[in-house]
mmCIF file of C-alpha atoms and ligand atoms in Angstrom:
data_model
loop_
_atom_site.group_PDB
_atom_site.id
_atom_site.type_symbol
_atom_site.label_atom_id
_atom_site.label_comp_id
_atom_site.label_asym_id
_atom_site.label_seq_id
_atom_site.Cartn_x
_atom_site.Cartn_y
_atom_site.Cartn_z
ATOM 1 C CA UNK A 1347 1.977 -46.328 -38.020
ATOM 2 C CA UNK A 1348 5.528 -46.172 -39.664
ATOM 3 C CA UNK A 1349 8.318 -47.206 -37.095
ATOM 4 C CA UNK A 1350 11.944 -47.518 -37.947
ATOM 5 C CA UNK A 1351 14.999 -47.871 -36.169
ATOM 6 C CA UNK A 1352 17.688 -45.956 -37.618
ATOM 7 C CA UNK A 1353 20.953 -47.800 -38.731
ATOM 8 C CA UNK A 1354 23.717 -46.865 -36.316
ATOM 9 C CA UNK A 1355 26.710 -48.253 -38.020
ATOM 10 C CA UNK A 1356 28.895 -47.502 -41.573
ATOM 11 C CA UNK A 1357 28.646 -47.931 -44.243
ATOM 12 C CA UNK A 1358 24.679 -49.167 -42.908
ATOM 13 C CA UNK A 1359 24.214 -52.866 -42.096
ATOM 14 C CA UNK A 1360 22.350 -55.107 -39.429
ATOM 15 C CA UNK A 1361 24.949 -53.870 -36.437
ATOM 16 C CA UNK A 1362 22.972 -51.891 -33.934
ATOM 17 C CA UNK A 1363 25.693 -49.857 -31.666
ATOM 18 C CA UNK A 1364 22.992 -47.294 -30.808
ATOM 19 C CA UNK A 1365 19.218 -46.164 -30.276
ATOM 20 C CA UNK A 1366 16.772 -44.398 -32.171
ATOM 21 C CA UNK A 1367 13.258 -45.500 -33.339
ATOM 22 C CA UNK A 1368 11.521 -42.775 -36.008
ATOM 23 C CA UNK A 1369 7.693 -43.073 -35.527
ATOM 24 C CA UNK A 1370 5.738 -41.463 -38.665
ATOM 25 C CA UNK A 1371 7.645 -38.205 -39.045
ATOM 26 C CA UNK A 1372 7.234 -36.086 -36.244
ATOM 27 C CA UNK A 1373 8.018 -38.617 -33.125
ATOM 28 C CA UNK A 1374 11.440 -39.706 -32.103
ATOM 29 C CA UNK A 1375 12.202 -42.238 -29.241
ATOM 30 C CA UNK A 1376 15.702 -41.593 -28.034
ATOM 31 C CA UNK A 1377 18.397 -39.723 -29.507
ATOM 32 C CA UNK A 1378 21.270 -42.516 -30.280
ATOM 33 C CA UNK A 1379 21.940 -42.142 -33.762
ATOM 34 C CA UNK A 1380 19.050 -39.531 -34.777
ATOM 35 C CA UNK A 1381 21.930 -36.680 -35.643
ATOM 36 C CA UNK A 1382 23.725 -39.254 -38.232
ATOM 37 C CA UNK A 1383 20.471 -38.823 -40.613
ATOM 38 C CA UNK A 1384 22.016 -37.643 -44.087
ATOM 39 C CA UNK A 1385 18.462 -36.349 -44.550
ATOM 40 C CA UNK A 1386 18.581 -33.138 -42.960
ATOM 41 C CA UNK A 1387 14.903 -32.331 -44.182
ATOM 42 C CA UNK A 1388 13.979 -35.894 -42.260
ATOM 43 C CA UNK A 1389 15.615 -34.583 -38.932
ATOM 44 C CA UNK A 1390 13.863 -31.248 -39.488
ATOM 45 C CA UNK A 1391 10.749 -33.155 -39.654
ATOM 46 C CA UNK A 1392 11.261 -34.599 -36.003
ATOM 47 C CA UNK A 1393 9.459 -32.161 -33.419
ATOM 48 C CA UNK A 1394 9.638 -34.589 -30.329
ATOM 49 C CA UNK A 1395 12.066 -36.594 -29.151
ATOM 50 C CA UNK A 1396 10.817 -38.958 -26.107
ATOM 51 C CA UNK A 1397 13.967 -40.276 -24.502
ATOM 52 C CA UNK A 1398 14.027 -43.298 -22.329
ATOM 53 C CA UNK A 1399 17.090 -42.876 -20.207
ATOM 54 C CA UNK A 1400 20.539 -41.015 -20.223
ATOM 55 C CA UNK A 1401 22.661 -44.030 -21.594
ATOM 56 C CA UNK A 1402 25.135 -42.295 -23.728
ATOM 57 C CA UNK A 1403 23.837 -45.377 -26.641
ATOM 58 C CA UNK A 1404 20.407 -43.855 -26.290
ATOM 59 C CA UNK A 1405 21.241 -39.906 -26.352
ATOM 60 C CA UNK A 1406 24.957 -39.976 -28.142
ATOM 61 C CA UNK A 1407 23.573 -37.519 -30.838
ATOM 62 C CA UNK A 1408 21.235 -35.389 -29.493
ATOM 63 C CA UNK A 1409 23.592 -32.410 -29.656
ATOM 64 C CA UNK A 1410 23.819 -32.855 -32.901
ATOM 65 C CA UNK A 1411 20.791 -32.941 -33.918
ATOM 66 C CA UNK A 1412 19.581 -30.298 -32.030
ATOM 67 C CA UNK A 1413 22.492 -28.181 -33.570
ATOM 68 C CA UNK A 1414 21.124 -29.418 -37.054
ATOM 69 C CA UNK A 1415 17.599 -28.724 -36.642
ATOM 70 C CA UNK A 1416 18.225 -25.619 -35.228
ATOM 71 C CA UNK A 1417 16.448 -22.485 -36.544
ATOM 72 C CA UNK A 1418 16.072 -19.422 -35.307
ATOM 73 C CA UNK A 1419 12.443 -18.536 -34.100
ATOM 74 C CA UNK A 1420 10.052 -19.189 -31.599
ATOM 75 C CA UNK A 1421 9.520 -22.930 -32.401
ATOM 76 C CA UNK A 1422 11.925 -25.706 -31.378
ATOM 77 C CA UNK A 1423 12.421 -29.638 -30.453
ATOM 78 C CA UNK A 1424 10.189 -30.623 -27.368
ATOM 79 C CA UNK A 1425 12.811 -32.900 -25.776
ATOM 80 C CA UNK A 1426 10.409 -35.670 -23.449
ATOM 81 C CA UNK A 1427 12.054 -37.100 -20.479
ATOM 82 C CA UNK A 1428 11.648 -37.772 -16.831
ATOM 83 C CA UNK A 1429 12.413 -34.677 -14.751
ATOM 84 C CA UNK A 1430 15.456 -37.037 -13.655
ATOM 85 C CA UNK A 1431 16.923 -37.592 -17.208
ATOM 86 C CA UNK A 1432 15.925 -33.699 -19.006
ATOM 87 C CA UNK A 1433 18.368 -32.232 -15.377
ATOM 88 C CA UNK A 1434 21.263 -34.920 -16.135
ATOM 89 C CA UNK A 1435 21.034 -33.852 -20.120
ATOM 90 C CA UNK A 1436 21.498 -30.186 -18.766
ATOM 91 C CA UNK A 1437 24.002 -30.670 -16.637
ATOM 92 C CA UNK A 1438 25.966 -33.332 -17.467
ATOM 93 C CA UNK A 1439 25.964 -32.103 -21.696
ATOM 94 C CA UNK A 1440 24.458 -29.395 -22.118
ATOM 95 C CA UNK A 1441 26.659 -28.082 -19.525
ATOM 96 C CA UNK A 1442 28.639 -25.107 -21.461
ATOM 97 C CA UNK A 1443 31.305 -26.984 -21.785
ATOM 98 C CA UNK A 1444 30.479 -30.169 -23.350
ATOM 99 C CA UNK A 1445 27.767 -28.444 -25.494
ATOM 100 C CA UNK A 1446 26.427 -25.162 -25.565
ATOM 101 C CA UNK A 1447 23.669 -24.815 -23.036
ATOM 102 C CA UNK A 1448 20.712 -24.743 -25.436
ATOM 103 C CA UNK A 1449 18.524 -24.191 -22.246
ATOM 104 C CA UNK A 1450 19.939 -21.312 -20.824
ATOM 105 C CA UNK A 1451 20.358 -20.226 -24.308
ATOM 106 C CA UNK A 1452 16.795 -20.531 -25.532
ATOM 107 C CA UNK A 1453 14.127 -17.389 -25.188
ATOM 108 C CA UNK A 1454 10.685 -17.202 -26.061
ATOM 109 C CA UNK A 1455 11.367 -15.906 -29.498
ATOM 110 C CA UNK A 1456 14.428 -17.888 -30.266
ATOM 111 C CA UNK A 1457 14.187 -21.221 -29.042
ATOM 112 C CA UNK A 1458 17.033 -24.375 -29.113
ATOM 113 C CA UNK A 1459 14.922 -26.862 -27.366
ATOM 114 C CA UNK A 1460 11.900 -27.297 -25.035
ATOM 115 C CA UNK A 1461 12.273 -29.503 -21.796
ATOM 116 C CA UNK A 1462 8.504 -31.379 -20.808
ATOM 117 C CA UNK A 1463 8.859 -34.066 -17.872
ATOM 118 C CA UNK A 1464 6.798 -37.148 -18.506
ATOM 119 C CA UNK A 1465 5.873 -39.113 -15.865
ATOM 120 C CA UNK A 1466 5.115 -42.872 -15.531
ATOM 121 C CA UNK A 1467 1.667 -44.096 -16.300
ATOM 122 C CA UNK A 1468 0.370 -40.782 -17.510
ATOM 123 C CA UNK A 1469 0.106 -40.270 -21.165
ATOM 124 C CA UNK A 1470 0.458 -37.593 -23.460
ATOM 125 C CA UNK A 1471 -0.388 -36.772 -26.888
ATOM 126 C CA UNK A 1472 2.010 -35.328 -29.512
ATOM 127 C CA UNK A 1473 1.701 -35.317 -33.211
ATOM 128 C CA UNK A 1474 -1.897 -37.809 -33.585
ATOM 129 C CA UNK A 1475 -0.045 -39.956 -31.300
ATOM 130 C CA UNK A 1476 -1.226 -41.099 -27.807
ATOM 131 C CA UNK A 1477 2.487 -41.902 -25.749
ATOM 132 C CA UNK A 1478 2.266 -43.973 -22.349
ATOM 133 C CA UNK A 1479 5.728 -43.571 -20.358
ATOM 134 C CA UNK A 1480 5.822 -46.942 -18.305
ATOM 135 C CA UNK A 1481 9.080 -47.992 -15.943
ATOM 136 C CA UNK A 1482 10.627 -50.865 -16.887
ATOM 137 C CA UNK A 1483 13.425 -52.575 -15.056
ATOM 138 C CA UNK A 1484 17.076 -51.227 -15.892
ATOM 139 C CA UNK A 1485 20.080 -50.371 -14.100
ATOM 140 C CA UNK A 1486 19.244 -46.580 -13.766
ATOM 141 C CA UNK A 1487 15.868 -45.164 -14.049
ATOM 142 C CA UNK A 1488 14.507 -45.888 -17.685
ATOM 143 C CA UNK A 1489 10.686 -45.298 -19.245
ATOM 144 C CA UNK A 1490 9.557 -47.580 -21.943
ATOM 145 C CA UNK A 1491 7.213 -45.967 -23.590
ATOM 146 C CA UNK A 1492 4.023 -47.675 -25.553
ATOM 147 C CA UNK A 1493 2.539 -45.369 -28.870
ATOM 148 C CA UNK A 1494 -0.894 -45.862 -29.862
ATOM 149 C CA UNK A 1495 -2.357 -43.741 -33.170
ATOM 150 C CA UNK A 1496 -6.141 -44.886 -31.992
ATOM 151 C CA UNK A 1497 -5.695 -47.636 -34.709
ATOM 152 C CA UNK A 1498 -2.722 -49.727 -33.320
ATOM 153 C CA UNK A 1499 -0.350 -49.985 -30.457
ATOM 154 C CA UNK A 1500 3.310 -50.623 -30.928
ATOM 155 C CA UNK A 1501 5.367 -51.063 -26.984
ATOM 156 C CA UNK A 1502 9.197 -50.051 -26.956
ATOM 157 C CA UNK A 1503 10.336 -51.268 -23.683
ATOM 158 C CA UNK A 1504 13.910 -49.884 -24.269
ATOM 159 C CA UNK A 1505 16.890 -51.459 -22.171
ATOM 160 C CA UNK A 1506 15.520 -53.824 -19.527
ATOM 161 C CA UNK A 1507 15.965 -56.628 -18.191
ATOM 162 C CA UNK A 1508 12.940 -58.999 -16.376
ATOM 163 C CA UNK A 1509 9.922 -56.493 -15.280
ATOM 164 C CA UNK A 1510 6.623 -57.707 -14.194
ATOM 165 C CA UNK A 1511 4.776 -53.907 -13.955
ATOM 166 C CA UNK A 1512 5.568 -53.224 -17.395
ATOM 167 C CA UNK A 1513 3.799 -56.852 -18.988
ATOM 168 C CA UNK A 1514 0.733 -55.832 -16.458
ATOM 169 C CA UNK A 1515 0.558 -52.462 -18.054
ATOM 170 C CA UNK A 1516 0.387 -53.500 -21.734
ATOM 171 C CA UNK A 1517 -2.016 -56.677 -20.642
ATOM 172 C CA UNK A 1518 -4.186 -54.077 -20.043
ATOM 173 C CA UNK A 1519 -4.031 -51.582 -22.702
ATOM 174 C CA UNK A 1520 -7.105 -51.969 -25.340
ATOM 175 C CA UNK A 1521 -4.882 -53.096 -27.917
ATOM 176 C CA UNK A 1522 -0.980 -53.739 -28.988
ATOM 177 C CA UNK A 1523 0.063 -55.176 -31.875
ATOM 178 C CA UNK A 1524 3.723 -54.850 -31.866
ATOM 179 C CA UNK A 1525 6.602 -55.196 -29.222
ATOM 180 C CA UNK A 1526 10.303 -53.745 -29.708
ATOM 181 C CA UNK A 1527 12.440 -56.135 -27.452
ATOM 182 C CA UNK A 1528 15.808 -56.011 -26.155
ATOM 183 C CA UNK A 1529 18.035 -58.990 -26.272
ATOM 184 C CA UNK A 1530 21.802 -57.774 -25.086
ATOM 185 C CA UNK A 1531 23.895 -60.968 -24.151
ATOM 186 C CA UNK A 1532 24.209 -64.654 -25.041
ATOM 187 C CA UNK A 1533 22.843 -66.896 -22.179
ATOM 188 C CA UNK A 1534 26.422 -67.178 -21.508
ATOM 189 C CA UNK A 1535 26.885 -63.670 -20.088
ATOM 190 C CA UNK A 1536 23.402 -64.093 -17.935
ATOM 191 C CA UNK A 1537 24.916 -63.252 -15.057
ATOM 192 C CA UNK A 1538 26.387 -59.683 -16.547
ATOM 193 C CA UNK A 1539 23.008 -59.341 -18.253
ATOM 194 C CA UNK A 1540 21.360 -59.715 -14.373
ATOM 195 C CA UNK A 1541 24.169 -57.188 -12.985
ATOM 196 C CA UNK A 1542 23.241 -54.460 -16.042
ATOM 197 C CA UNK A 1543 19.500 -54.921 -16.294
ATOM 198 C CA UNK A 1544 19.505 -55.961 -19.853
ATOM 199 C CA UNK A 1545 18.139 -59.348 -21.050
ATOM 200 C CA UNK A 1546 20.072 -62.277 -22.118
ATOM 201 C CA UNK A 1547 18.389 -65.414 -24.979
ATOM 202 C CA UNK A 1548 16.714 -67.254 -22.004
ATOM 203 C CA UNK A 1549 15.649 -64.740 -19.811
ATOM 204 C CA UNK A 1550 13.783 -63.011 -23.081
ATOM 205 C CA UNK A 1551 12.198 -66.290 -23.996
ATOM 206 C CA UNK A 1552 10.945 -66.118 -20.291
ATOM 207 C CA UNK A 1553 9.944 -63.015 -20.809
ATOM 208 C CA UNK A 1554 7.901 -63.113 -23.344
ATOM 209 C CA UNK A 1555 5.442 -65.434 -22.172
ATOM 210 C CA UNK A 1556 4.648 -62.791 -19.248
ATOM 211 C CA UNK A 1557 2.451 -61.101 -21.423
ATOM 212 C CA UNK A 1558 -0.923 -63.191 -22.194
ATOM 213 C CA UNK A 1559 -1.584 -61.525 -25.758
ATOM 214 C CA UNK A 1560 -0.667 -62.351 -29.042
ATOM 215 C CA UNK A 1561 2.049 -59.708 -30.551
ATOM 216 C CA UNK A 1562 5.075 -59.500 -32.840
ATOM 217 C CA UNK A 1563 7.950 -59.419 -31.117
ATOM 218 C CA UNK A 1564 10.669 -57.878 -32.775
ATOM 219 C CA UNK A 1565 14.446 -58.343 -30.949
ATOM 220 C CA UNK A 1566 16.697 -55.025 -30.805
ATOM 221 C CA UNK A 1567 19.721 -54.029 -28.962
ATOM 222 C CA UNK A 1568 22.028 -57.023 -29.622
ATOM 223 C CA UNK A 1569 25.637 -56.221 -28.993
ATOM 224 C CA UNK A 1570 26.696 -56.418 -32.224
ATOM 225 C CA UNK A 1571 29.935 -59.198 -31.130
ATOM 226 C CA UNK A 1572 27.105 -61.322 -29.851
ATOM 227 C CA UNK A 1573 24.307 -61.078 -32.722
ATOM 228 C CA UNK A 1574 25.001 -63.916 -34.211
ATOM 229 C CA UNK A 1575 24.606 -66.096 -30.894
ATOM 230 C CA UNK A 1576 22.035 -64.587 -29.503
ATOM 231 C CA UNK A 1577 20.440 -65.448 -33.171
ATOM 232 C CA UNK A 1578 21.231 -68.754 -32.741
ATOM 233 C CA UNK A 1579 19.599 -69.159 -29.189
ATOM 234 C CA UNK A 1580 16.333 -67.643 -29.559
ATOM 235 C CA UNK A 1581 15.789 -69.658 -32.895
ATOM 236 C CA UNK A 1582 16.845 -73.316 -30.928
ATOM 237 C CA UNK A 1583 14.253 -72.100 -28.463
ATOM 238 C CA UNK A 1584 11.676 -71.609 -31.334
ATOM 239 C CA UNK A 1585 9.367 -68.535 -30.068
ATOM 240 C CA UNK A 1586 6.508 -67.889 -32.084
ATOM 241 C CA UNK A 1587 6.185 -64.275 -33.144
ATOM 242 C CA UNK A 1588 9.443 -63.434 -32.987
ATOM 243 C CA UNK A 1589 12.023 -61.942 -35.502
ATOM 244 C CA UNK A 1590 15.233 -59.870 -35.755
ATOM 245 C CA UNK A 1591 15.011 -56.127 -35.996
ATOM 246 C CA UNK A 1592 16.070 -54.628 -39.617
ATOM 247 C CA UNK A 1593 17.729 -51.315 -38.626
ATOM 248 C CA UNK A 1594 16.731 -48.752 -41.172
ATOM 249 C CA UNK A 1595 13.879 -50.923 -42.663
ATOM 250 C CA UNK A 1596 10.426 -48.833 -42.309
ATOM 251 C CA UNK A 1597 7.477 -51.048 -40.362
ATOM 252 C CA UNK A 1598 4.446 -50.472 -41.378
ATOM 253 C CA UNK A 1599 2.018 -51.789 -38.632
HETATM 254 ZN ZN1 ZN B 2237 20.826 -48.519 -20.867
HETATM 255 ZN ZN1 ZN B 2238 20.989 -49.274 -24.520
#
């Protein structure tokens, strides 16, 4: 499985302001930066785009994509949400006025994008992919969502902060190999990282020992005017497993 997750800042560099992973070609996980490819034929590529929640850092380009992918025909994006998240993204953007209502305006012969609810703990298959939705614990409603291509199993809990349901989940999944992290604040801001339901140095270090198998963990989401102290904690704490996400390098797991 090939898993990236896209660079989100200019000119490119380690600063992550916003959300997209890429899995193989066809598979998106939220919608962040996904419009901002310069390789239209890459975004053309992407059929399904699994979104986690409506944080504008996790769906701030979605119109544009959609509006670059665009063509006219029968066949369009599947945009994968729950039923909660697909009626704010109609109604909150794709409102008319924000963005043209690609819902409304979609028929069956000339399509924008495709709305399919996902719900938690039932998993669907897309593009030789197996996707599990699972809830995790954030300040709104948010599905992290665990990929499995029958040869490994890579876990992208999205924002959240401590969740016991979601370690339970992936102890019992026949395999996982790889888990995408969050890490938002400094153990200095714990208390704001409690209040948002986001994880801070310690409370990932905690967290990680929830789940009893072996996997790389790989730490995403830092607000890029903490990154370097955040860096700084988790290494004094000396995980095993654990490294730094390389936004726009391509995992191969
Ligand atoms: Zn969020
Ligand atoms: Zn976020």
């Amino acid at each position: 499985m090939k898993v990236e997750l896209l660079p989100s800042c200019l000119p490119a560099g380690e600063a992550q302001f916003l959300v997209t992973f890429l899995v193989n070609d066809h598979v998106a996980i939220d919608a962040g930066s996904l419009g901002l490819l310069a390789d239209l034929e890459r975004q053309r590529r992407v059929r399904h785009v699994f979104l986690t929640h409506e944080h504008i850092d996790h769906i701030a380009t979605l119109p544009i994509f959609l509006e670059n992918v665009y063509d006219p025909g029968p066949d369009s994006v599947e945009l994968l949400a729950s039923p909660d998240v697909l009626d704010f993204i109609h109604r909150d953007i794709f409102n008319g006025r924000v963005w043209p209502d690609f819902f409304e305006l979609s028929t069956a012969s000339d399509s924008f994008v495709r709305g399919t609810p996902v719900v938690a703990g039932e998993p669907i298959t897309r593009a030789g992919l197996t996707i599990m939705p699972v809830t995790v614990s954030h300040c709104v409603d948010t599905l992290g969502y665990v990929v499995d291509d029958g040869r490994v199993a890579v876990a992208f809990p999205s924002d959240t902060g401590p969740t016991e349901q979601f370690w339970e989940r992936l102890d019992a999944l026949p395999r996982l190999d790889v888990v995408f992290l969050e890490v938002s604040f400094p153990n200095r801001l714990a208390s704001l990282a409690t209040a948002t339901g986001h994880h801070c140095s310690a409370s990932f270090i905690e967290e990680i020992r929830r789940l009893r198998r072996d996997v790389r963990w790989i730490v995403v989401h830092r607000k890029a005017r903490y990154a370097a102290e955040i860096a700084a904690e988790i290494a004094a704490a000396g995980p095993r497993n654990v490294e730094f996400v390389a936004p726009g390098r391509v995992y191969e797991v």
